[in-house]
mmCIF file of C-alpha atoms in Angstrom:
data_model
loop_
_atom_site.group_PDB
_atom_site.id
_atom_site.type_symbol
_atom_site.label_atom_id
_atom_site.label_comp_id
_atom_site.label_asym_id
_atom_site.label_seq_id
_atom_site.Cartn_x
_atom_site.Cartn_y
_atom_site.Cartn_z
ATOM 1 C CA UNK A 7 18.684 -20.950 -21.333
ATOM 2 C CA UNK A 8 20.456 -24.031 -19.932
ATOM 3 C CA UNK A 9 23.542 -21.905 -19.397
ATOM 4 C CA UNK A 10 21.523 -19.332 -17.456
ATOM 5 C CA UNK A 11 19.959 -21.957 -15.171
ATOM 6 C CA UNK A 12 23.376 -23.563 -14.587
ATOM 7 C CA UNK A 13 24.911 -20.194 -13.754
ATOM 8 C CA UNK A 14 22.075 -19.411 -11.366
ATOM 9 C CA UNK A 15 22.415 -22.819 -9.737
ATOM 10 C CA UNK A 16 26.117 -22.297 -9.120
ATOM 11 C CA UNK A 17 25.561 -18.773 -7.815
ATOM 12 C CA UNK A 18 22.823 -19.820 -5.410
ATOM 13 C CA UNK A 19 24.684 -22.920 -4.242
ATOM 14 C CA UNK A 20 27.530 -20.602 -3.283
ATOM 15 C CA UNK A 21 25.216 -18.895 -0.790
ATOM 16 C CA UNK A 22 24.359 -20.287 2.613
ATOM 17 C CA UNK A 23 20.667 -20.811 1.999
ATOM 18 C CA UNK A 24 18.861 -22.587 4.856
ATOM 19 C CA UNK A 25 15.225 -23.618 4.833
ATOM 20 C CA UNK A 26 13.070 -20.443 4.754
ATOM 21 C CA UNK A 27 12.155 -19.314 8.265
ATOM 22 C CA UNK A 28 8.629 -19.031 9.568
ATOM 23 C CA UNK A 29 7.106 -16.327 9.895
ATOM 24 C CA UNK A 30 19.500 9.127 -8.032
ATOM 25 C CA UNK A 31 19.704 11.773 -5.532
ATOM 26 C CA UNK A 32 16.411 13.262 -6.725
ATOM 27 C CA UNK A 33 13.703 13.069 -4.063
ATOM 28 C CA UNK A 34 10.156 14.008 -5.027
ATOM 29 C CA UNK A 35 8.265 13.205 -2.944
ATOM 30 C CA UNK A 36 10.048 11.588 0.007
ATOM 31 C CA UNK A 37 8.859 7.979 0.050
ATOM 32 C CA UNK A 38 11.227 6.682 2.702
ATOM 33 C CA UNK A 39 8.564 6.994 5.408
ATOM 34 C CA UNK A 40 5.995 4.344 6.242
ATOM 35 C CA UNK A 41 2.546 5.433 5.048
ATOM 36 C CA UNK A 42 0.693 2.256 5.927
ATOM 37 C CA UNK A 43 -2.732 1.056 4.758
ATOM 38 C CA UNK A 44 -4.941 1.244 2.866
ATOM 39 C CA UNK A 45 -2.865 2.564 -0.029
ATOM 40 C CA UNK A 46 -0.252 -0.152 -0.146
ATOM 41 C CA UNK A 47 -1.964 -3.299 1.123
ATOM 42 C CA UNK A 48 -3.568 -4.310 -2.177
ATOM 43 C CA UNK A 49 -6.288 -6.295 -0.383
ATOM 44 C CA UNK A 50 -8.962 -3.707 -1.152
ATOM 45 C CA UNK A 51 -9.458 -3.388 -4.897
ATOM 46 C CA UNK A 52 -10.140 0.234 -5.960
ATOM 47 C CA UNK A 53 -13.194 0.846 -8.119
ATOM 48 C CA UNK A 54 -10.902 2.209 -10.816
ATOM 49 C CA UNK A 55 -9.172 -1.184 -11.005
ATOM 50 C CA UNK A 56 -12.465 -3.047 -11.304
ATOM 51 C CA UNK A 57 -13.166 -1.015 -14.435
ATOM 52 C CA UNK A 58 -9.545 -1.069 -15.649
ATOM 53 C CA UNK A 59 -8.033 -4.254 -14.159
ATOM 54 C CA UNK A 60 -4.870 -4.129 -16.233
ATOM 55 C CA UNK A 61 -3.985 -0.539 -15.333
ATOM 56 C CA UNK A 62 -0.423 0.106 -14.177
ATOM 57 C CA UNK A 63 -1.275 0.881 -10.555
ATOM 58 C CA UNK A 64 -3.639 -2.067 -10.012
ATOM 59 C CA UNK A 65 -2.558 -5.209 -8.117
ATOM 60 C CA UNK A 66 -2.165 -8.559 -9.792
ATOM 61 C CA UNK A 67 -5.182 -10.854 -9.968
ATOM 62 C CA UNK A 68 -3.911 -14.345 -9.181
ATOM 63 C CA UNK A 69 -5.332 -17.380 -10.957
ATOM 64 C CA UNK A 70 -5.494 -19.121 -7.565
ATOM 65 C CA UNK A 71 -8.216 -16.712 -6.433
ATOM 66 C CA UNK A 72 -6.189 -15.922 -3.306
ATOM 67 C CA UNK A 73 -5.612 -12.428 -1.971
ATOM 68 C CA UNK A 74 -2.336 -10.699 -2.810
ATOM 69 C CA UNK A 75 -0.836 -8.392 -0.186
ATOM 70 C CA UNK A 76 1.252 -5.682 -1.833
ATOM 71 C CA UNK A 77 4.131 -3.660 -0.432
ATOM 72 C CA UNK A 78 5.320 -0.120 -0.295
ATOM 73 C CA UNK A 79 8.665 -0.031 -2.123
ATOM 74 C CA UNK A 80 11.523 2.045 -0.720
ATOM 75 C CA UNK A 81 14.546 2.058 -3.006
ATOM 76 C CA UNK A 82 17.875 2.547 -1.231
ATOM 77 C CA UNK A 83 21.263 3.171 -2.808
ATOM 78 C CA UNK A 84 24.681 2.414 -1.353
ATOM 79 C CA UNK A 85 26.548 5.555 -0.240
ATOM 80 C CA UNK A 86 23.479 7.767 -0.690
ATOM 81 C CA UNK A 87 21.587 8.889 2.401
ATOM 82 C CA UNK A 88 18.378 9.745 0.613
ATOM 83 C CA UNK A 89 15.225 8.134 -0.588
ATOM 84 C CA UNK A 90 14.809 7.932 -4.314
ATOM 85 C CA UNK A 91 11.869 7.548 -6.651
ATOM 86 C CA UNK A 92 8.292 7.414 -5.298
ATOM 87 C CA UNK A 93 7.229 3.831 -4.513
ATOM 88 C CA UNK A 94 9.377 2.327 -7.241
ATOM 89 C CA UNK A 95 11.265 -0.956 -7.027
ATOM 90 C CA UNK A 96 14.739 -0.710 -8.471
ATOM 91 C CA UNK A 97 17.357 -3.417 -7.985
ATOM 92 C CA UNK A 98 20.819 -3.898 -9.437
ATOM 93 C CA UNK A 99 24.230 -2.309 -9.753
ATOM 94 C CA UNK A 100 25.592 1.036 -10.855
ATOM 95 C CA UNK A 101 29.047 2.497 -11.379
ATOM 96 C CA UNK A 102 30.486 6.002 -11.414
ATOM 97 C CA UNK A 103 33.038 7.546 -13.737
ATOM 98 C CA UNK A 104 35.842 6.202 -11.545
ATOM 99 C CA UNK A 105 34.563 2.677 -12.019
ATOM 100 C CA UNK A 106 33.376 2.207 -8.432
ATOM 101 C CA UNK A 107 30.456 -0.222 -8.202
ATOM 102 C CA UNK A 108 27.515 0.572 -5.941
ATOM 103 C CA UNK A 109 24.404 -1.446 -5.176
ATOM 104 C CA UNK A 110 20.746 -0.480 -5.417
ATOM 105 C CA UNK A 111 18.105 -2.518 -3.615
ATOM 106 C CA UNK A 112 14.525 -2.088 -2.465
ATOM 107 C CA UNK A 113 12.912 -2.517 0.942
ATOM 108 C CA UNK A 114 9.427 -4.010 0.539
ATOM 109 C CA UNK A 115 7.284 -2.873 3.482
ATOM 110 C CA UNK A 116 4.114 -4.803 4.271
ATOM 111 C CA UNK A 117 1.359 -4.070 6.781
ATOM 112 C CA UNK A 118 0.210 -7.616 7.412
ATOM 113 C CA UNK A 119 -3.462 -8.020 8.405
ATOM 114 C CA UNK A 120 -4.642 -9.649 11.622
ATOM 115 C CA UNK A 121 -6.397 -12.995 11.749
ATOM 116 C CA UNK A 122 -4.044 -14.811 9.377
ATOM 117 C CA UNK A 123 -2.473 -16.999 12.067
ATOM 118 C CA UNK A 124 -2.362 -20.601 10.921
ATOM 119 C CA UNK A 125 -2.566 -19.724 7.226
ATOM 120 C CA UNK A 126 0.172 -20.369 4.698
ATOM 121 C CA UNK A 127 1.710 -17.670 2.509
ATOM 122 C CA UNK A 128 3.729 -17.602 -0.692
ATOM 123 C CA UNK A 129 5.915 -14.922 -2.289
ATOM 124 C CA UNK A 130 4.872 -13.462 -5.631
ATOM 125 C CA UNK A 131 6.750 -11.042 -7.867
ATOM 126 C CA UNK A 132 4.506 -9.007 -10.169
ATOM 127 C CA UNK A 133 5.466 -6.661 -13.006
ATOM 128 C CA UNK A 134 3.640 -4.871 -15.796
ATOM 129 C CA UNK A 135 4.413 -6.247 -19.273
ATOM 130 C CA UNK A 136 3.773 -2.984 -21.074
ATOM 131 C CA UNK A 137 5.961 -0.813 -18.848
ATOM 132 C CA UNK A 138 8.321 -2.801 -16.647
ATOM 133 C CA UNK A 139 9.247 -5.940 -18.537
ATOM 134 C CA UNK A 140 9.732 -4.649 -22.058
ATOM 135 C CA UNK A 141 12.136 -1.858 -21.115
ATOM 136 C CA UNK A 142 13.361 -2.540 -17.592
ATOM 137 C CA UNK A 143 13.360 -6.291 -16.959
ATOM 138 C CA UNK A 144 16.526 -8.036 -18.181
ATOM 139 C CA UNK A 145 16.998 -11.727 -17.408
ATOM 140 C CA UNK A 146 18.565 -12.366 -14.032
ATOM 141 C CA UNK A 147 18.217 -13.782 -10.527
ATOM 142 C CA UNK A 148 17.061 -11.670 -7.587
ATOM 143 C CA UNK A 149 16.947 -12.537 -3.901
ATOM 144 C CA UNK A 150 14.361 -11.907 -1.201
ATOM 145 C CA UNK A 151 16.201 -11.366 2.086
ATOM 146 C CA UNK A 152 14.986 -11.854 5.630
ATOM 147 C CA UNK A 153 15.982 -8.773 7.614
ATOM 148 C CA UNK A 154 17.169 -8.296 11.174
ATOM 149 C CA UNK A 155 15.746 -5.888 13.708
ATOM 150 C CA UNK A 156 15.034 -2.388 12.356
ATOM 151 C CA UNK A 157 17.578 0.237 13.356
ATOM 152 C CA UNK A 158 14.897 2.934 13.239
ATOM 153 C CA UNK A 159 11.112 2.789 13.400
ATOM 154 C CA UNK A 160 9.393 2.302 10.064
ATOM 155 C CA UNK A 161 7.810 5.753 10.413
ATOM 156 C CA UNK A 162 11.302 7.269 10.276
ATOM 157 C CA UNK A 163 13.369 7.951 7.173
ATOM 158 C CA UNK A 164 14.822 4.735 5.700
ATOM 159 C CA UNK A 165 18.251 4.906 4.050
ATOM 160 C CA UNK A 166 20.960 2.474 2.979
ATOM 161 C CA UNK A 167 22.878 3.134 6.205
ATOM 162 C CA UNK A 168 20.013 2.587 8.646
ATOM 163 C CA UNK A 169 18.124 -0.217 6.912
ATOM 164 C CA UNK A 170 18.075 -3.547 8.786
ATOM 165 C CA UNK A 171 20.896 -5.999 8.197
ATOM 166 C CA UNK A 172 20.368 -8.844 5.736
ATOM 167 C CA UNK A 173 20.222 -12.196 7.519
ATOM 168 C CA UNK A 174 19.374 -14.984 5.088
ATOM 169 C CA UNK A 175 18.030 -15.471 1.570
ATOM 170 C CA UNK A 176 14.439 -16.691 1.807
ATOM 171 C CA UNK A 177 13.680 -16.968 -1.900
ATOM 172 C CA UNK A 178 15.088 -16.245 -5.358
ATOM 173 C CA UNK A 179 12.981 -15.257 -8.374
ATOM 174 C CA UNK A 180 13.943 -15.153 -12.040
ATOM 175 C CA UNK A 181 13.179 -12.496 -14.646
ATOM 176 C CA UNK A 182 13.897 -14.485 -17.797
ATOM 177 C CA UNK A 183 10.960 -13.937 -20.159
ATOM 178 C CA UNK A 184 10.635 -17.688 -20.699
ATOM 179 C CA UNK A 185 9.746 -18.044 -17.014
ATOM 180 C CA UNK A 186 6.804 -15.641 -16.848
ATOM 181 C CA UNK A 187 3.077 -16.397 -16.647
ATOM 182 C CA UNK A 188 0.190 -14.028 -17.242
ATOM 183 C CA UNK A 189 -2.000 -13.158 -14.267
ATOM 184 C CA UNK A 190 -5.773 -12.986 -14.655
ATOM 185 C CA UNK A 191 -5.583 -9.238 -15.350
ATOM 186 C CA UNK A 192 -2.613 -9.182 -17.710
ATOM 187 C CA UNK A 193 0.171 -8.635 -15.185
ATOM 188 C CA UNK A 194 3.236 -10.835 -15.314
ATOM 189 C CA UNK A 195 3.982 -13.327 -12.543
ATOM 190 C CA UNK A 196 7.655 -14.260 -12.316
ATOM 191 C CA UNK A 197 8.605 -17.789 -11.346
ATOM 192 C CA UNK A 198 10.856 -18.444 -8.385
ATOM 193 C CA UNK A 199 13.980 -20.563 -8.558
ATOM 194 C CA UNK A 200 14.329 -21.195 -4.833
ATOM 195 C CA UNK A 201 12.206 -20.858 -1.710
ATOM 196 C CA UNK A 202 8.497 -20.419 -0.974
ATOM 197 C CA UNK A 203 7.540 -18.547 -4.121
ATOM 198 C CA UNK A 204 5.274 -18.825 -7.135
ATOM 199 C CA UNK A 205 5.961 -22.042 -9.078
ATOM 200 C CA UNK A 206 9.372 -22.591 -7.557
ATOM 201 C CA UNK A 207 11.735 -24.363 -9.961
ATOM 202 C CA UNK A 208 13.953 -25.888 -7.289
ATOM 203 C CA UNK A 209 13.411 -27.262 -3.766
ATOM 204 C CA UNK A 210 9.740 -27.427 -4.713
ATOM 205 C CA UNK A 211 8.779 -29.087 -1.448
ATOM 206 C CA UNK A 212 9.277 -25.729 0.252
ATOM 207 C CA UNK A 213 6.713 -23.616 -1.583
ATOM 208 C CA UNK A 214 4.868 -21.893 1.286
ATOM 209 C CA UNK A 215 5.695 -20.429 4.694
ATOM 210 C CA UNK A 216 3.743 -19.627 7.847
ATOM 211 C CA UNK A 217 2.054 -16.245 7.385
ATOM 212 C CA UNK A 218 3.584 -13.473 9.527
ATOM 213 C CA UNK A 219 1.871 -12.030 12.574
ATOM 214 C CA UNK A 220 -0.179 -8.876 12.168
ATOM 215 C CA UNK A 221 1.846 -5.694 11.869
ATOM 216 C CA UNK A 222 4.694 -4.233 9.890
ATOM 217 C CA UNK A 223 7.148 -6.602 8.234
ATOM 218 C CA UNK A 224 9.838 -5.911 5.667
ATOM 219 C CA UNK A 225 11.973 -7.852 3.220
ATOM 220 C CA UNK A 226 14.798 -6.640 1.003
ATOM 221 C CA UNK A 227 14.858 -7.375 -2.725
ATOM 222 C CA UNK A 228 18.422 -7.423 -4.050
ATOM 223 C CA UNK A 229 20.389 -8.707 -7.015
ATOM 224 C CA UNK A 230 21.395 -12.353 -6.730
ATOM 225 C CA UNK A 231 24.637 -11.950 -8.705
ATOM 226 C CA UNK A 232 27.103 -9.087 -8.356
ATOM 227 C CA UNK A 233 27.842 -7.221 -11.575
ATOM 228 C CA UNK A 234 30.964 -5.210 -12.350
ATOM 229 C CA UNK A 235 32.362 -3.274 -15.286
ATOM 230 C CA UNK A 236 30.550 -3.684 -18.588
ATOM 231 C CA UNK A 237 28.251 -6.337 -17.066
ATOM 232 C CA UNK A 238 26.368 -3.588 -15.225
ATOM 233 C CA UNK A 239 24.931 -2.065 -18.387
ATOM 234 C CA UNK A 240 21.330 -3.180 -18.749
ATOM 235 C CA UNK A 241 21.380 -5.501 -15.721
ATOM 236 C CA UNK A 242 19.079 -3.459 -13.469
ATOM 237 C CA UNK A 243 15.369 -4.187 -12.999
ATOM 238 C CA UNK A 244 12.840 -1.388 -12.480
ATOM 239 C CA UNK A 245 9.199 -1.890 -11.485
ATOM 240 C CA UNK A 246 7.053 1.250 -11.467
ATOM 241 C CA UNK A 247 3.565 -0.051 -10.701
ATOM 242 C CA UNK A 248 2.336 1.201 -7.328
ATOM 243 C CA UNK A 249 1.112 -2.268 -6.316
ATOM 244 C CA UNK A 250 3.742 -4.257 -8.207
ATOM 245 C CA UNK A 251 7.004 -5.826 -7.140
ATOM 246 C CA UNK A 252 7.253 -8.266 -4.252
ATOM 247 C CA UNK A 253 3.916 -9.449 -2.896
ATOM 248 C CA UNK A 254 2.629 -12.042 -0.438
ATOM 249 C CA UNK A 255 -0.118 -14.420 -1.528
ATOM 250 C CA UNK A 256 -2.279 -15.456 1.437
ATOM 251 C CA UNK A 257 -3.388 -19.028 0.786
ATOM 252 C CA UNK A 258 -7.085 -19.510 1.487
ATOM 253 C CA UNK A 259 -7.958 -15.806 1.811
ATOM 254 C CA UNK A 260 -10.285 -15.016 -1.063
ATOM 255 C CA UNK A 261 -9.324 -12.096 -3.259
ATOM 256 C CA UNK A 262 -11.689 -9.115 -3.485
ATOM 257 C CA UNK A 263 -11.317 -9.032 -7.267
#
């Protein structure tokens, strides 16, 4: 464990990480288009989730009692101009038979509600222990990137080539099983190592950020350490819950759970 934290520290220190700013080829169905609320916001709790709070497609219930805004996940793959699996977060590295390494990352699209000006927000990363963590959640470090201006409107098809450019790492979360807490409905909340995230391990004075303005906002979730060769095997994380993955906790906005 100490070795992992040391390795992560060295890897993150190698990045230019300023203070967080304010503010498979198979396609079925195409999820690279923005579909907007209410399906992906997570603020409204479906009746099904009230009866089955731990179900795969239900949002996390935070012990803080604050609302959790969830994202629509669009997985993009280097050198592939297609969307991939429906609303699934997948992040890591892959290689072909020739040994060429390619990257997979996920664009997390949020439709931020109005009236949150002046509130503070915090990143959360939620996974499902029964599905995601046991089979598809190896230990590692993963970055949340601030993105530049969109190259196409969010209601257009999003691909690796036309996604916004990465600008700066806002936060880094860890997937080591020793650094996971249970949410109030049995989901797993992953601790952050850097930036304004849940129980940040480092730079703890920066644990919130000014909530974004109302409207569409996106972040990119990507691997924090490049893998090559045999390292790639088993290094990828996959989150399949519809309201799982990267989320934004709105401090002071009461959850509807």
